[in-house]
Coordinates of C-alpha atoms in Angstrom, one line a residue:
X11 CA -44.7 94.5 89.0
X12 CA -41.3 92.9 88.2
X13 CA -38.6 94.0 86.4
X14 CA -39.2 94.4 82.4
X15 CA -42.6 94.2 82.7
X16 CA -44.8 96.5 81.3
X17 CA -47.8 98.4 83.1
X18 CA -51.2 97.4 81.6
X19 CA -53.1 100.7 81.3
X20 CA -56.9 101.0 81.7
X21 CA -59.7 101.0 79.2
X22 CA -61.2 103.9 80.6
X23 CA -60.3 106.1 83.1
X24 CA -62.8 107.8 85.0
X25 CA -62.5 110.9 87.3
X26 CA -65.1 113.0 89.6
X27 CA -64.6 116.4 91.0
X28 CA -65.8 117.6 94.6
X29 CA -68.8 119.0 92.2
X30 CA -69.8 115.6 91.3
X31 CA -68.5 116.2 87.3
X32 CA -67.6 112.5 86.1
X33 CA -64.9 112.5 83.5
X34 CA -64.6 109.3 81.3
X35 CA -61.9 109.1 79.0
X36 CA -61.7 106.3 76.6
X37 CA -58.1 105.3 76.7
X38 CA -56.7 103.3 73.3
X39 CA -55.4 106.6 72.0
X40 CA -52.7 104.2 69.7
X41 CA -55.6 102.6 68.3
X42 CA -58.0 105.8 68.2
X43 CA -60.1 104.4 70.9
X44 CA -62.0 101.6 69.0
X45 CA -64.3 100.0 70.9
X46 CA -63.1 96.6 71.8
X47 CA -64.8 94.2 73.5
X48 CA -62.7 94.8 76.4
X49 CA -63.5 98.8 76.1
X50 CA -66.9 98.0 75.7
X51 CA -67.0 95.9 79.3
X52 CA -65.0 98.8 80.9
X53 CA -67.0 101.4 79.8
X54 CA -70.2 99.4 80.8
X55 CA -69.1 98.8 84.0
X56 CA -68.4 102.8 84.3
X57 CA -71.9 104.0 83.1
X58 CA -72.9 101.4 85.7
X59 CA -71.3 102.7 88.6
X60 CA -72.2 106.5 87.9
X61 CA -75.9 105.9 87.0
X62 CA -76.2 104.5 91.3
X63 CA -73.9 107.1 92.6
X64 CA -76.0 110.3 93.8
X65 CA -72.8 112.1 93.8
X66 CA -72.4 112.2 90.3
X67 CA -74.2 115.1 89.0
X68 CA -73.0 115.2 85.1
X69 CA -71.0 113.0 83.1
X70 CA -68.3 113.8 80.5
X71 CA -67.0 111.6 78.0
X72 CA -63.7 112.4 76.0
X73 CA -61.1 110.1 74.6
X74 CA -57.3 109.9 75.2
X75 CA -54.4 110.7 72.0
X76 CA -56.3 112.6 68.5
X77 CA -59.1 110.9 68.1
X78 CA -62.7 110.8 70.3
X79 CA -63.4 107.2 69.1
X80 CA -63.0 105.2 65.8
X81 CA -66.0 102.9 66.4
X82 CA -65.9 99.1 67.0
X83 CA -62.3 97.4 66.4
X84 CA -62.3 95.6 63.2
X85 CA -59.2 94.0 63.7
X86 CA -60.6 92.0 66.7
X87 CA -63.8 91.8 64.8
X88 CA -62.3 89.7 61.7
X89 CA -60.4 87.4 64.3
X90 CA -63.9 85.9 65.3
X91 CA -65.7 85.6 61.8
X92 CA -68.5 84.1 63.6
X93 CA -72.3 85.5 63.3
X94 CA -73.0 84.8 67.1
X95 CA -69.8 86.4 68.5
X96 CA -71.2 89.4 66.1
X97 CA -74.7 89.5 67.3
X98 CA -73.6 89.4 71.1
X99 CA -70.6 92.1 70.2
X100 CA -73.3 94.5 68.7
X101 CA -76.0 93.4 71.9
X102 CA -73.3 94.4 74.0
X103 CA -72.8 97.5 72.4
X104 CA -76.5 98.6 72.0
X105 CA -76.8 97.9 75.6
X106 CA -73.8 100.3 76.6
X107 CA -75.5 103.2 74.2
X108 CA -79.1 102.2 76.0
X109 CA -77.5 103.2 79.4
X110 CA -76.3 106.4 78.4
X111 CA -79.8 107.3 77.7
X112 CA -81.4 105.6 80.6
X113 CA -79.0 107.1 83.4
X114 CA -80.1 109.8 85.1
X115 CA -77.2 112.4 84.8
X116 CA -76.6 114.3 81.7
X117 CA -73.5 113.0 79.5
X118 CA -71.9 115.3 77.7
X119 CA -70.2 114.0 74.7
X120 CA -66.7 115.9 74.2
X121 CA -65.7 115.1 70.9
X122 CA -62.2 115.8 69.3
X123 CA -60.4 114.3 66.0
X124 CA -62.6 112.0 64.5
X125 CA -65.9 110.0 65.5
X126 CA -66.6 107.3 63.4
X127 CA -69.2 104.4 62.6
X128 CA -69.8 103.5 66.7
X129 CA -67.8 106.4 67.4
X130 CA -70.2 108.6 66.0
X131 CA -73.3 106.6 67.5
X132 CA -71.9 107.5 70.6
X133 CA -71.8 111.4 69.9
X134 CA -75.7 110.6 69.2
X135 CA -76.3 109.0 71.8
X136 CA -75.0 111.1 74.2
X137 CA -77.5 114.0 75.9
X138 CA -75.4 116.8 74.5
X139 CA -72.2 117.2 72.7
X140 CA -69.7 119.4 72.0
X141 CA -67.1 119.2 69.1
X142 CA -63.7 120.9 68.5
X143 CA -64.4 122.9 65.6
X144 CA -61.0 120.7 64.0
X145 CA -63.4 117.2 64.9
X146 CA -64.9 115.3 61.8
X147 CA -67.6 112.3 62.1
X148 CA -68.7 109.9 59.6
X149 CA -70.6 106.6 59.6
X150 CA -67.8 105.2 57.5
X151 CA -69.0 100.9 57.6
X152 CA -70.2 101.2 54.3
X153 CA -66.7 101.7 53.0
X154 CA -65.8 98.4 53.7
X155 CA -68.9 96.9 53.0
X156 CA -70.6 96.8 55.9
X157 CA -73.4 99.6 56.4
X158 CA -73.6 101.1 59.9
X159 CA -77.1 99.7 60.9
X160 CA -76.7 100.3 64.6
X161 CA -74.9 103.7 64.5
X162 CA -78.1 104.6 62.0
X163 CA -80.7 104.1 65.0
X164 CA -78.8 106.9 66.6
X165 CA -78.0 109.3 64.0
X166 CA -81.5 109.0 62.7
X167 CA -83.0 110.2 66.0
X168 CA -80.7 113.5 66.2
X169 CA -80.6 114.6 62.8
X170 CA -83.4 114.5 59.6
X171 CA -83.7 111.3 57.5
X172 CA -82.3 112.7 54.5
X173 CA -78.9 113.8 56.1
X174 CA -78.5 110.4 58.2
X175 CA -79.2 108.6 54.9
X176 CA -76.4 110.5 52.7
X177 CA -74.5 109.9 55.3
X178 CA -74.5 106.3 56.3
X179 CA -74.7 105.8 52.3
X180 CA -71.7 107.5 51.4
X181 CA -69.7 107.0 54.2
X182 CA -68.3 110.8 53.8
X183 CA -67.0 112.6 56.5
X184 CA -68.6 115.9 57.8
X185 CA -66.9 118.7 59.7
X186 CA -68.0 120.3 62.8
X187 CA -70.0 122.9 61.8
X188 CA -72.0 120.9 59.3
X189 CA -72.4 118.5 62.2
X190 CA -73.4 121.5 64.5
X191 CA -76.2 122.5 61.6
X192 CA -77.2 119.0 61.6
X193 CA -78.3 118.6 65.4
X194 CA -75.9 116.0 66.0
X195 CA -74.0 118.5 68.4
X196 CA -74.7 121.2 70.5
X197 CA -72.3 123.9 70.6
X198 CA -68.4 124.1 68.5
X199 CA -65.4 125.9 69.6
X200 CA -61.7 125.9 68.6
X201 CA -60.1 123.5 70.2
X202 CA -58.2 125.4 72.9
X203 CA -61.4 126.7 74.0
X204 CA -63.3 122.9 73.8
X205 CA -63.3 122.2 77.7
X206 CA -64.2 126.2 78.4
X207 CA -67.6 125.8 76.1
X208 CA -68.2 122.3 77.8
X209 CA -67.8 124.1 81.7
X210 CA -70.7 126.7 80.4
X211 CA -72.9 123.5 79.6
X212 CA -71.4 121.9 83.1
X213 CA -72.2 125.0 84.9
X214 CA -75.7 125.5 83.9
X215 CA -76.7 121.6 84.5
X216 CA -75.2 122.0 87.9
X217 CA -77.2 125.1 88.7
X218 CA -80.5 123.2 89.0
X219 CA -81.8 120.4 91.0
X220 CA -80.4 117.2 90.4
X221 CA -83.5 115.5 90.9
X222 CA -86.0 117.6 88.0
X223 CA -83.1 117.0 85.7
X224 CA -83.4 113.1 86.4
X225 CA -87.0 113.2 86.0
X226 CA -86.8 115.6 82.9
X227 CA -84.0 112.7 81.1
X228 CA -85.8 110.1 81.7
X229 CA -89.5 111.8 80.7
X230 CA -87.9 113.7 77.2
X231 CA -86.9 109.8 76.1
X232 CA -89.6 108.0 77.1
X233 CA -92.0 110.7 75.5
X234 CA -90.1 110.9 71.7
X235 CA -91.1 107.7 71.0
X236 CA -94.6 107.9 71.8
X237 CA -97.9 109.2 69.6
X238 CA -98.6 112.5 70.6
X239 CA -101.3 112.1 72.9
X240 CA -99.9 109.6 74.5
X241 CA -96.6 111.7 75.3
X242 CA -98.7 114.4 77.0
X243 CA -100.3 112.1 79.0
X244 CA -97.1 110.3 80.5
X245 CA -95.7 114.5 80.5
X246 CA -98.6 115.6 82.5
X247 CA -98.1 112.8 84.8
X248 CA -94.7 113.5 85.5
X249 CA -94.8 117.1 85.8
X250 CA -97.8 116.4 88.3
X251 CA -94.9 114.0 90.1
X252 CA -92.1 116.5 90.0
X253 CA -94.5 119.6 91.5
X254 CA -94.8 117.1 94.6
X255 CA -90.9 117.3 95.2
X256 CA -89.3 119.3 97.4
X257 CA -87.2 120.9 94.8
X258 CA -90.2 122.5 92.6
X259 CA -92.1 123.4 95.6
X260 CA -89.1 125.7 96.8
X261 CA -88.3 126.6 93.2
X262 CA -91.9 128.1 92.2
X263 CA -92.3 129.6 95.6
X264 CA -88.9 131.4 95.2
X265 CA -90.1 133.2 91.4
X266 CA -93.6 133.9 93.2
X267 CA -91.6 135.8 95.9
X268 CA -89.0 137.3 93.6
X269 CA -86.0 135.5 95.1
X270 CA -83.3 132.7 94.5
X271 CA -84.2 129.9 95.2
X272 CA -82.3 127.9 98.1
X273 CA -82.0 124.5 96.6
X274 CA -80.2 122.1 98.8
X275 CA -76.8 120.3 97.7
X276 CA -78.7 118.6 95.4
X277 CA -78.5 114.5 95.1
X278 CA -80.2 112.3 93.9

């Protein structure tokens, strides 16, 4: 780099521990981590890499500065007033949610400040999430005239219609407890306790076989969408599949024989 010029920083930085604990930070903390089209092709890329890699056991995803993410970046949005560049923008963006949910390790939304419009989507589409009891989320498009039709596909799976509705109709912000009442996170804590609350959640995923909790993602979304009897079938297939790995075998012969059982390092 010469002289006077100024370091571009990342998009997203991404970390992982000798546990195999992936750490994504979304990193536009001056603009409050809206999701650009350039943060979107990072963070893409990112999901991408992580859903291949056997080593990576869990995922968390925080953001940078004093906000977890501000949804899509409406500044760069009304530079292109053009319905294609809008309809591949939100594709793009659906896709990027889609492999959240379609990776096999657990991602862990850690949310701080606000999460808004796609920044809240985000929270909802993540497996789990914990908030700083200080964090606030919204679906907030409607404000400015545009209602928050992709962020509602999300929030109406987590929490009841009603709730989702008020919310993506008034735009209003909800704290962290109302949000933890909701179903639209898991656990709160204050916020210099945030990453302790989120190890518990680490901790416990890492405790089991990393292959049933692959089949278990994949089977729990596959299943919600489906009638009833349909699910069970496709769940009794899949448990049948998972009592034929390794993993169960040892697992159900350890708790007939009253002792831990002696997983392997588990990869995928």
């Amino acid at each position: 780099m010469q002289t006077g010029e100024t370091a571009v920083e990342p998009y997203v930085l991404c970390e992982t521990d000798s546990r195999g604990v992936a750490r994504i930070t979304l990193n536009r903390p001056r603009q409050f981590n809206a999701l650009s089209e350039e943060m979107l092709a990072a963070l893409q890329a990112e999901l991408d890499a992580i859903a291949t890699n056997p080593h990576v056991r869990v995922v968390v995803l925080a953001g940078a500065g004093k906000a977890f993410c501000a949804g899509h970046d409406l500044k760069q949005m009304l530079a292109h007033p053009d319905q294609h560049y809008y309809e591949d923008l939100f594709a793009r963006c659906s896709q990027m949610m889609l492999t959240i949910q379609r990776m096999p390790q657990p991602v862990i939304a850690r949310v701080h400040g606000i999460a808004t419009a796609a920044g809240c989507q985000l929270v909802a589409m993540c497996d789990l999430a914990v908030a700083s009891s200080e964090a606030k989320f919204a679906v907030s498009g409607i404000n400015v005239g545009l209602f928050c039709s992709t962020p509602s596909v999300a929030l109406s799976r987590n929490i009841g219609r009603k709730a989702a509705f008020e919310m993506l109709v008034t735009g209003e912000f909800i704290d962290a407890e109302t949000a933890h009442h909701l179903g639209l996170v898991n656990r709160v804590a204050p916020p210099d306790q945030l990453d302790a609350t989120i190890e518990q959640l680490v901790g416990a995923i890492l405790a089991k076989p990393a292959e049933s909790i692959a089949i278990g993602k994949s089977l729990f979304y596959r299943q919600i969408e489906l009638p009833m009897a349909e699910a069970y079938q496709l769940a009794g297939q899949t448990m049948a599949c998972n009592m034929m790995e390794p993993c169960a075998q040892e697992g159900v012969t350890a708790f007939v024989e009253k002792r831990p059982p002696a997983w392997a390092s588990s990869e995928r």
